[in-house]
PDB file of C-alpha atoms in Angstrom:
ATOM      1  CA  MET G   1      18.537 -12.116 -10.921  1.00 40.00           C
ATOM      2  CA  THR G   2      16.475 -15.191 -10.063  1.00 47.00           C
ATOM      3  CA  LEU G   3      12.857 -14.136  -9.694  1.00 49.00           C
ATOM      4  CA  PRO G   4      10.113 -14.101 -10.754  1.00 59.00           C
ATOM      5  CA  VAL G   5       9.893 -17.062 -13.106  1.00 68.00           C
ATOM      6  CA  GLU G   6       6.478 -18.527 -13.828  1.00 65.00           C
ATOM      7  CA  ASP G   7       5.783 -22.168 -13.140  1.00 64.00           C
ATOM      8  CA  GLU G   8       4.881 -23.711 -16.507  1.00 68.00           C
ATOM      9  CA  ASP G   9       2.734 -26.306 -14.743  1.00 67.00           C
ATOM     10  CA  ASP G  10       0.751 -23.671 -12.836  1.00 61.00           C
ATOM     11  CA  GLU G  11       0.453 -20.162 -14.319  1.00 59.00           C
ATOM     12  CA  ASN G  12      -0.763 -18.756 -10.997  1.00 56.00           C
ATOM     13  CA  HIS G  13       2.462 -19.659  -9.234  1.00 59.00           C
ATOM     14  CA  TYR G  14       6.159 -18.803  -9.471  1.00 62.00           C
ATOM     15  CA  LEU G  15       9.074 -21.181  -9.144  1.00 64.00           C
ATOM     16  CA  ALA G  16      10.977 -21.390  -5.875  1.00 60.00           C
ATOM     17  CA  PRO G  17      14.269 -19.385  -5.899  1.00 59.00           C
ATOM     18  CA  SER G  18      16.523 -22.414  -6.366  1.00 58.00           C
ATOM     19  CA  GLU G  19      14.378 -23.781  -9.226  1.00 68.00           C
ATOM     20  CA  ALA G  20      14.136 -20.322 -10.811  1.00 67.00           C
ATOM     21  CA  ARG G  21      17.913 -19.896 -10.792  1.00 65.00           C
ATOM     22  CA  MET G  22      18.384 -23.313 -12.463  1.00 70.00           C
ATOM     23  CA  LYS G  23      15.842 -22.428 -15.161  1.00 71.00           C
ATOM     24  CA  ILE G  24      17.451 -19.034 -15.825  1.00 69.00           C
ATOM     25  CA  GLU G  25      20.913 -20.556 -16.142  1.00 69.00           C
ATOM     26  CA  SER G  26      19.808 -23.517 -18.281  1.00 75.00           C
ATOM     27  CA  GLU G  27      17.680 -21.405 -20.660  1.00 74.00           C
ATOM     28  CA  ASN G  28      19.817 -18.248 -20.433  1.00 71.00           C
ATOM     29  CA  LEU G  29      16.771 -16.058 -19.748  1.00 65.00           C
ATOM     30  CA  SER G  30      17.346 -12.342 -20.311  1.00 65.00           C
ATOM     31  CA  LEU G  31      16.502  -9.533 -17.894  1.00 58.00           C
ATOM     32  CA  GLU G  32      13.717  -8.360 -20.237  1.00 63.00           C
ATOM     33  CA  LYS G  33      12.221 -11.845 -20.187  1.00 67.00           C
ATOM     34  CA  LEU G  34      12.280 -11.854 -16.386  1.00 62.00           C
ATOM     35  CA  LYS G  35      10.599  -8.445 -16.298  1.00 59.00           C
ATOM     36  CA  SER G  36       7.790  -9.829 -18.442  1.00 63.00           C
ATOM     37  CA  TYR G  37       6.825 -12.138 -15.590  1.00 61.00           C
ATOM     38  CA  LEU G  38       6.058  -9.217 -13.284  1.00 58.00           C
ATOM     39  CA  PRO G  39       2.342  -8.520 -12.673  1.00 56.00           C
ATOM     40  CA  ASN G  40       1.032  -5.806 -15.029  1.00 56.00           C
ATOM     41  CA  THR G  41      -1.979  -3.774 -13.954  1.00 50.00           C
ATOM     42  CA  LYS G  42      -1.699  -1.010 -16.586  1.00 54.00           C
ATOM     43  CA  ASN G  43      -4.718  -2.163 -18.610  1.00 56.00           C
ATOM     44  CA  ASN G  44      -6.527  -4.126 -15.927  1.00 64.00           C
ATOM     45  CA  THR G  45      -9.256  -1.985 -14.342  1.00 76.00           C
ATOM     46  CA  GLU G  46     -10.317  -4.613 -11.813  1.00 77.00           C
ATOM     47  CA  GLU G  47      -6.726  -5.164 -10.721  1.00 73.00           C
ATOM     48  CA  LYS G  48      -6.189  -1.405 -10.327  1.00 79.00           C
ATOM     49  CA  LYS G  49      -9.306  -1.138  -8.193  1.00 84.00           C
ATOM     50  CA  TYR G  50      -8.206  -4.117  -6.115  1.00 82.00           C
ATOM     51  CA  ILE G  51      -4.769  -2.602  -5.443  1.00 84.00           C
ATOM     52  CA  ALA G  52      -6.251   0.840  -4.686  1.00 88.00           C
ATOM     53  CA  GLU G  53      -8.488  -0.711  -2.029  1.00 91.00           C
ATOM     54  CA  ARG G  54      -5.523  -2.462  -0.450  1.00 91.00           C
ATOM     55  CA  LYS G  55      -3.427   0.718  -0.451  1.00 93.00           C
ATOM     56  CA  LYS G  56      -6.275   2.501   1.294  1.00 93.00           C
ATOM     57  CA  GLU G  57      -6.344  -0.272   3.899  1.00 93.00           C
ATOM     58  CA  ASP G  58      -2.565   0.046   4.405  1.00 94.00           C
ATOM     59  CA  LYS G  59      -2.957   3.744   5.283  1.00 94.00           C
ATOM     60  CA  SER G  60      -4.610   2.772   8.555  1.00 93.00           C
ATOM     61  CA  PHE G  61      -1.368   1.145   9.740  1.00 95.00           C
ATOM     62  CA  VAL G  62       2.102   2.418  10.590  1.00 94.00           C
ATOM     63  CA  PHE G  63       5.004   0.766   8.748  1.00 95.00           C
ATOM     64  CA  ASP G  64       8.433   1.402  10.229  1.00 93.00           C
ATOM     65  CA  PHE G  65      11.801  -0.253  10.917  1.00 93.00           C
ATOM     66  CA  THR G  66      11.033  -0.386  14.644  1.00 95.00           C
ATOM     67  CA  LYS G  67       7.757  -2.288  14.193  1.00 96.00           C
ATOM     68  CA  VAL G  68       9.049  -5.428  12.443  1.00 97.00           C
ATOM     69  CA  ARG G  69       8.025  -8.474  14.530  1.00 97.00           C
ATOM     70  CA  ALA G  70       8.207 -11.426  12.139  1.00 96.00           C
ATOM     71  CA  THR G  71       8.679 -12.404   8.510  1.00 96.00           C
ATOM     72  CA  ALA G  72       6.816 -14.722   6.168  1.00 95.00           C
ATOM     73  CA  ARG G  73       7.831 -16.257   2.858  1.00 91.00           C
ATOM     74  CA  CYS G  74       5.310 -16.166   0.024  1.00 89.00           C
ATOM     75  CA  ASN G  75       4.182 -19.584  -1.188  1.00 86.00           C
ATOM     76  CA  TYR G  76       3.882 -18.275  -4.752  1.00 81.00           C
ATOM     77  CA  CYS G  77       6.963 -16.159  -5.491  1.00 79.00           C
ATOM     78  CA  GLY G  78       9.322 -16.921  -2.609  1.00 82.00           C
ATOM     79  CA  ALA G  79       9.566 -13.274  -1.490  1.00 87.00           C
ATOM     80  CA  THR G  80      10.096 -12.620   2.194  1.00 92.00           C
ATOM     81  CA  ARG G  81       7.470 -10.212   3.558  1.00 95.00           C
ATOM     82  CA  VAL G  82       7.352  -8.332   6.844  1.00 96.00           C
ATOM     83  CA  ILE G  83       4.787  -8.669   9.604  1.00 97.00           C
ATOM     84  CA  TYR G  84       4.405  -5.682  11.896  1.00 97.00           C
ATOM     85  CA  SER G  85       2.691  -4.599  15.090  1.00 97.00           C
ATOM     86  CA  HIS G  86       2.195  -1.027  16.265  1.00 96.00           C
ATOM     87  CA  LYS G  87       3.234  -1.809  19.835  1.00 95.00           C
ATOM     88  CA  LYS G  88       6.021  -4.081  21.038  1.00 95.00           C
ATOM     89  CA  VAL G  89       5.178  -7.687  21.749  1.00 95.00           C
ATOM     90  CA  GLY G  90       4.339  -8.163  25.422  1.00 94.00           C
ATOM     91  CA  VAL G  91       3.563  -4.554  26.337  1.00 95.00           C
ATOM     92  CA  LYS G  92       0.219  -2.948  27.137  1.00 93.00           C
ATOM     93  CA  ASP G  93      -2.030  -2.642  24.061  1.00 94.00           C
ATOM     94  CA  GLY G  94       0.447  -4.685  22.019  1.00 94.00           C
ATOM     95  CA  PRO G  95       0.249  -8.306  20.875  1.00 96.00           C
ATOM     96  CA  THR G  96       1.061 -10.876  23.530  1.00 96.00           C
ATOM     97  CA  VAL G  97       3.875 -13.401  23.439  1.00 96.00           C
ATOM     98  CA  LYS G  98       1.172 -16.042  22.996  1.00 96.00           C
ATOM     99  CA  ASP G  99      -0.141 -14.099  19.971  1.00 96.00           C
ATOM    100  CA  LEU G 100       3.340 -14.213  18.442  1.00 96.00           C
ATOM    101  CA  GLU G 101       3.531 -17.970  19.000  1.00 96.00           C
ATOM    102  CA  LYS G 102       0.111 -18.394  17.367  1.00 96.00           C
ATOM    103  CA  LEU G 103       1.240 -16.269  14.423  1.00 96.00           C
ATOM    104  CA  LYS G 104       4.340 -18.395  13.847  1.00 95.00           C
ATOM    105  CA  SER G 105       2.309 -21.608  14.134  1.00 95.00           C
ATOM    106  CA  SER G 106      -0.250 -20.266  11.657  1.00 94.00           C
ATOM    107  CA  LEU G 107       2.462 -19.349   9.141  1.00 93.00           C
ATOM    108  CA  GLU G 108       4.079 -22.776   9.441  1.00 93.00           C
ATOM    109  CA  ARG G 109       0.734 -24.525   9.094  1.00 92.00           C
ATOM    110  CA  ASN G 110      -1.005 -22.397   6.451  1.00 90.00           C
ATOM    111  CA  GLY G 111       1.812 -20.537   4.747  1.00 90.00           C
ATOM    112  CA  TYR G 112       1.535 -17.003   3.426  1.00 93.00           C
ATOM    113  CA  ASN G 113       0.876 -15.270   0.106  1.00 91.00           C
ATOM    114  CA  CYS G 114       1.852 -11.700  -0.796  1.00 91.00           C
ATOM    115  CA  GLY G 115      -0.885  -9.316   0.344  1.00 92.00           C
ATOM    116  CA  ASP G 116      -2.543 -11.722   2.781  1.00 93.00           C
ATOM    117  CA  LYS G 117      -4.352 -10.201   5.734  1.00 94.00           C
ATOM    118  CA  ILE G 118      -2.901 -11.193   9.105  1.00 95.00           C
ATOM    119  CA  THR G 119      -5.710 -12.323  11.379  1.00 93.00           C
ATOM    120  CA  VAL G 120      -3.726 -13.234  14.491  1.00 93.00           C
ATOM    121  CA  GLY G 121      -3.500 -10.784  17.390  1.00 91.00           C
ATOM    122  CA  LYS G 122      -2.624  -7.165  16.577  1.00 95.00           C
ATOM    123  CA  PHE G 123      -0.244  -7.980  13.754  1.00 97.00           C
ATOM    124  CA  TYR G 124      -0.526  -6.656  10.209  1.00 97.00           C
ATOM    125  CA  ALA G 125       1.283  -6.726   6.851  1.00 96.00           C
ATOM    126  CA  HIS G 126       1.361  -4.665   3.656  1.00 95.00           C
ATOM    127  CA  ARG G 127      -1.817  -5.632   1.822  1.00 94.00           C
ATOM    128  CA  ALA G 128      -0.899  -3.825  -1.415  1.00 92.00           C
ATOM    129  CA  LEU G 129       2.284  -5.827  -1.980  1.00 89.00           C
ATOM    130  CA  MET G 130       2.086  -8.284  -4.873  1.00 84.00           C
ATOM    131  CA  CYS G 131       4.272 -11.112  -6.080  1.00 80.00           C
ATOM    132  CA  GLY G 132       7.244  -9.687  -7.950  1.00 74.00           C
ATOM    133  CA  HIS G 133       7.443  -6.510  -5.870  1.00 81.00           C
ATOM    134  CA  PRO G 134      10.840  -5.812  -4.241  1.00 81.00           C
ATOM    135  CA  ILE G 135      11.495  -6.610  -0.596  1.00 87.00           C
ATOM    136  CA  GLU G 136      10.164  -3.880   1.698  1.00 89.00           C
ATOM    137  CA  PRO G 137      12.822  -1.384   2.856  1.00 88.00           C
ATOM    138  CA  TYR G 138      11.785  -1.992   6.467  1.00 93.00           C
ATOM    139  CA  TYR G 139      12.813  -5.641   6.201  1.00 93.00           C
ATOM    140  CA  HIS G 140      16.485  -4.691   6.161  1.00 89.00           C
ATOM    141  CA  ASN G 141      18.215  -4.166   9.504  1.00 88.00           C
ATOM    142  CA  PRO G 142      18.537  -0.443  10.348  1.00 86.00           C
ATOM    143  CA  ASN G 143      21.470   1.278  12.051  1.00 83.00           C
ATOM    144  CA  THR G 144      19.288   1.569  15.155  1.00 87.00           C
ATOM    145  CA  GLY G 145      19.440  -2.202  15.660  1.00 90.00           C
ATOM    146  CA  THR G 146      16.571  -3.720  17.630  1.00 92.00           C
ATOM    147  CA  LYS G 147      15.161  -0.400  18.794  1.00 92.00           C
ATOM    148  CA  GLY G 148      11.425  -0.609  19.392  1.00 93.00           C
ATOM    149  CA  GLY G 149      11.553  -4.360  19.794  1.00 93.00           C
ATOM    150  CA  ARG G 150      12.136  -5.145  16.115  1.00 95.00           C
ATOM    151  CA  ILE G 151      13.668  -8.474  15.166  1.00 96.00           C
ATOM    152  CA  VAL G 152      16.998  -9.058  13.418  1.00 95.00           C
ATOM    153  CA  THR G 153      16.500 -10.192   9.808  1.00 94.00           C
ATOM    154  CA  LYS G 154      18.797 -12.095   7.449  1.00 92.00           C
ATOM    155  CA  ASP G 155      20.423 -10.157   4.603  1.00 90.00           C
ATOM    156  CA  ILE G 156      18.783 -10.924   1.248  1.00 89.00           C
ATOM    157  CA  CYS G 157      18.618  -9.365  -2.203  1.00 87.00           C
ATOM    158  CA  ALA G 158      15.840  -6.761  -2.314  1.00 84.00           C
ATOM    159  CA  VAL G 159      15.112  -7.639  -5.958  1.00 80.00           C
ATOM    160  CA  CYS G 160      15.325 -11.402  -6.414  1.00 79.00           C
ATOM    161  CA  TYR G 161      15.262 -12.577  -2.778  1.00 82.00           C
ATOM    162  CA  VAL G 162      18.415 -14.755  -2.783  1.00 83.00           C
ATOM    163  CA  ASN G 163      20.721 -14.628   0.233  1.00 85.00           C
ATOM    164  CA  ASP G 164      24.113 -15.360  -1.307  1.00 86.00           C
ATOM    165  CA  ASP G 165      26.797 -13.272  -3.075  1.00 89.00           C
ATOM    166  CA  LEU G 166      25.337  -9.966  -1.895  1.00 91.00           C
ATOM    167  CA  VAL G 167      26.626  -6.495  -2.758  1.00 88.00           C
ATOM    168  CA  THR G 168      26.638  -4.071   0.153  1.00 79.00           C
ATOM    169  CA  PRO G 169      25.078  -0.600  -0.168  1.00 75.00           C
ATOM    170  CA  ASN G 170      28.523   0.936   0.442  1.00 76.00           C
ATOM    171  CA  GLU G 171      29.998  -0.975  -2.489  1.00 80.00           C
ATOM    172  CA  MET G 172      27.170   0.184  -4.754  1.00 78.00           C
ATOM    173  CA  ILE G 173      27.586   3.802  -3.659  1.00 74.00           C
ATOM    174  CA  LYS G 174      31.298   3.656  -4.474  1.00 71.00           C
ATOM    175  CA  SER G 175      30.660   2.048  -7.853  1.00 68.00           C
ATOM    176  CA  LEU G 176      27.766   4.152  -9.159  1.00 61.00           C
ATOM    177  CA  ASP G 177      26.116   7.544  -8.828  1.00 58.00           C
ATOM    178  CA  LEU G 178      23.056   6.164  -7.101  1.00 52.00           C
ATOM    179  CA  LEU G 179      19.708   7.549  -6.072  1.00 46.00           C
ATOM    180  CA  GLY G 180      20.657  11.165  -5.423  1.00 53.00           C
ATOM    181  CA  GLY G 181      22.191  10.415  -2.045  1.00 53.00           C
ATOM    182  CA  LYS G 182      19.753   7.756  -0.862  1.00 62.00           C
ATOM    183  CA  ALA G 183      21.525   4.644   0.359  1.00 70.00           C
ATOM    184  CA  PRO G 184      20.423   1.706  -1.849  1.00 78.00           C
ATOM    185  CA  LEU G 185      19.066  -1.508  -0.416  1.00 82.00           C
ATOM    186  CA  THR G 186      21.172  -4.659  -0.510  1.00 85.00           C
ATOM    187  CA  ILE G 187      21.020  -6.628  -3.774  1.00 87.00           C
ATOM    188  CA  CYS G 188      22.898  -9.666  -5.075  1.00 88.00           C
ATOM    189  CA  ARG G 189      25.837  -9.440  -7.452  1.00 88.00           C
ATOM    190  CA  GLY G 190      23.831 -11.087 -10.208  1.00 85.00           C
ATOM    191  CA  CYS G 191      21.226  -8.294 -10.156  1.00 83.00           C
ATOM    192  CA  PHE G 192      23.903  -5.608  -9.733  1.00 84.00           C
ATOM    193  CA  GLU G 193      25.995  -6.779 -12.683  1.00 83.00           C
ATOM    194  CA  SER G 194      22.859  -7.217 -14.816  1.00 79.00           C
ATOM    195  CA  GLY G 195      22.219  -3.491 -14.522  1.00 77.00           C
ATOM    196  CA  VAL G 196      19.200  -3.727 -12.234  1.00 75.00           C
ATOM    197  CA  GLU G 197      18.635  -0.380 -10.497  1.00 74.00           C
ATOM    198  CA  PRO G 198      18.942  -0.960  -6.738  1.00 75.00           C
ATOM    199  CA  PRO G 199      15.727  -0.082  -4.871  1.00 76.00           C
ATOM    200  CA  SER G 200      16.060   2.651  -2.267  1.00 71.00           C
ATOM    201  CA  PRO G 201      14.315   3.137   1.057  1.00 64.00           C
ATOM    202  CA  GLY G 202      11.951   6.059   1.474  1.00 54.00           C
ATOM    203  CA  GLY G 203      12.881   9.267   3.177  1.00 39.00           C
ATOM    204  CA  ARG G 204      15.114  12.237   2.448  1.00 37.00           C
ATOM    205  CA  PRO G 205      18.463  11.818   0.714  1.00 37.00           C
ATOM    206  CA  ASN G 206      21.633  11.836   2.749  1.00 37.00           C
ATOM    207  CA  VAL G 207      23.189  15.177   1.779  1.00 37.00           C
ATOM    208  CA  ARG G 208      26.718  14.012   2.529  1.00 40.00           C
ATOM    209  CA  GLN G 209      26.285  10.900   0.401  1.00 38.00           C
ATOM    210  CA  ALA G 210      24.723  12.943  -2.416  1.00 40.00           C
ATOM    211  CA  THR G 211      27.727  15.282  -2.415  1.00 46.00           C
ATOM    212  CA  GLN G 212      30.202  12.406  -2.339  1.00 44.00           C
ATOM    213  CA  GLN G 213      28.399  10.605  -5.165  1.00 40.00           C
ATOM    214  CA  ALA G 214      28.324  13.783  -7.298  1.00 46.00           C
ATOM    215  CA  LYS G 215      32.074  14.292  -6.736  1.00 47.00           C
ATOM    216  CA  ALA G 216      32.787  10.665  -7.586  1.00 40.00           C
ATOM    217  CA  THR G 217      30.803  10.964 -10.817  1.00 39.00           C
ATOM    218  CA  LYS G 218      32.585  14.198 -11.752  1.00 47.00           C
ATOM    219  CA  LYS G 219      35.942  12.566 -11.065  1.00 40.00           C
ATOM    220  CA  HIS G 220      34.970   9.541 -13.160  1.00 34.00           C
ATOM    221  CA  ASP G 221      33.793  11.747 -16.050  1.00 38.00           C
ATOM    222  CA  GLY G 222      37.034  13.716 -15.870  1.00 42.00           C
ATOM    223  CA  ALA G 223      39.059  10.525 -16.101  1.00 34.00           C
ATOM    224  CA  VAL G 224      37.080   9.455 -19.176  1.00 31.00           C
ATOM    225  CA  VAL G 225      37.668  12.817 -20.895  1.00 36.00           C
ATOM    226  CA  ALA G 226      41.398  12.702 -20.048  1.00 38.00           C
ATOM    227  CA  GLY G 227      41.620   9.190 -21.402  1.00 35.00           C
ATOM    228  CA  LYS G 228      40.018  10.182 -24.692  1.00 31.00           C
ATOM    229  CA  ARG G 229      42.330  13.193 -24.994  1.00 38.00           C
ATOM    230  CA  LYS G 230      45.378  11.011 -24.381  1.00 37.00           C
ATOM    231  CA  ALA G 231      44.161   8.503 -26.955  1.00 33.00           C
ATOM    232  CA  ARG G 232      43.849  11.226 -29.605  1.00 35.00           C
ATOM    233  CA  THR G 233      47.385  12.597 -28.970  1.00 41.00           C
ATOM    234  CA  THR G 234      49.056   9.183 -29.190  1.00 39.00           C
ATOM    235  CA  LYS G 235      47.641   8.171 -32.569  1.00 40.00           C
TER     236      LYS G 235
END
C-alpha cells in the first residue's frame, strides 16, 4: 500500500505515489500508520456538515459506468478521479467536443483536487470524495466496454492508486471468500498481501459468484479440519 502519506513539509498535502512508496519502504511504515493519515471526520462537526452538503449536491447528478468522459489526478493525494457527463460528448444536450478540449486544457493548466467542482461545460465530478478515499468503482472498465460513450481507463489499484503489480478480481475471488458474491475492484499485490479488504462496486451480489465463494470456503475449511485430524493421528 502506498497512499496516503502526509508531506512533512506541508501538512495539507500528501506525497506523490512514487515518493510515498519510497518513504514507506525506507521507514517500514505499518498499515495502521498509513490508516492514521486518512481524513477523520468523526469528531469534526464542521467537516461533517461540509461533507453532508457535498453529498446532497451529488444527488442531483447521475454517476454510472457509461457516463465516464475523463479523469483527473488529485494534486494533493495522487488519486485518479472521474469526470462525468449525463449525455455523450457531441450529442444534443450533451457537452460539445470543444467543451471536452477546454476541460482537458483546464486540468492541465490548473490541476485538480479531490471534491473540486467542474465548471467547464456540462461535466461534473463527485463532490463528496476526499483525499484518501478509494478510487470510484465507475473508474474501472466495465464488461460493457465503451457503451454510452465512456472512455477506456488504465488499470490501477483502487486503494493506493499505483498501476503496477495488480491482482485481478478473479484471482482475489479464487483466493478469498470475498464480499458475499460482489466482484472486488482491482487492487495491487502490496495491498492484497497486507490484508487490505478489497473495495467492491455497488449493486446486487452475483448469486453464482456468492455460491462459488461459499463452496470454496467450505472446501478450504474441510481441508483444514482434515489436516488437523491427520496431524493428531500421526503423533
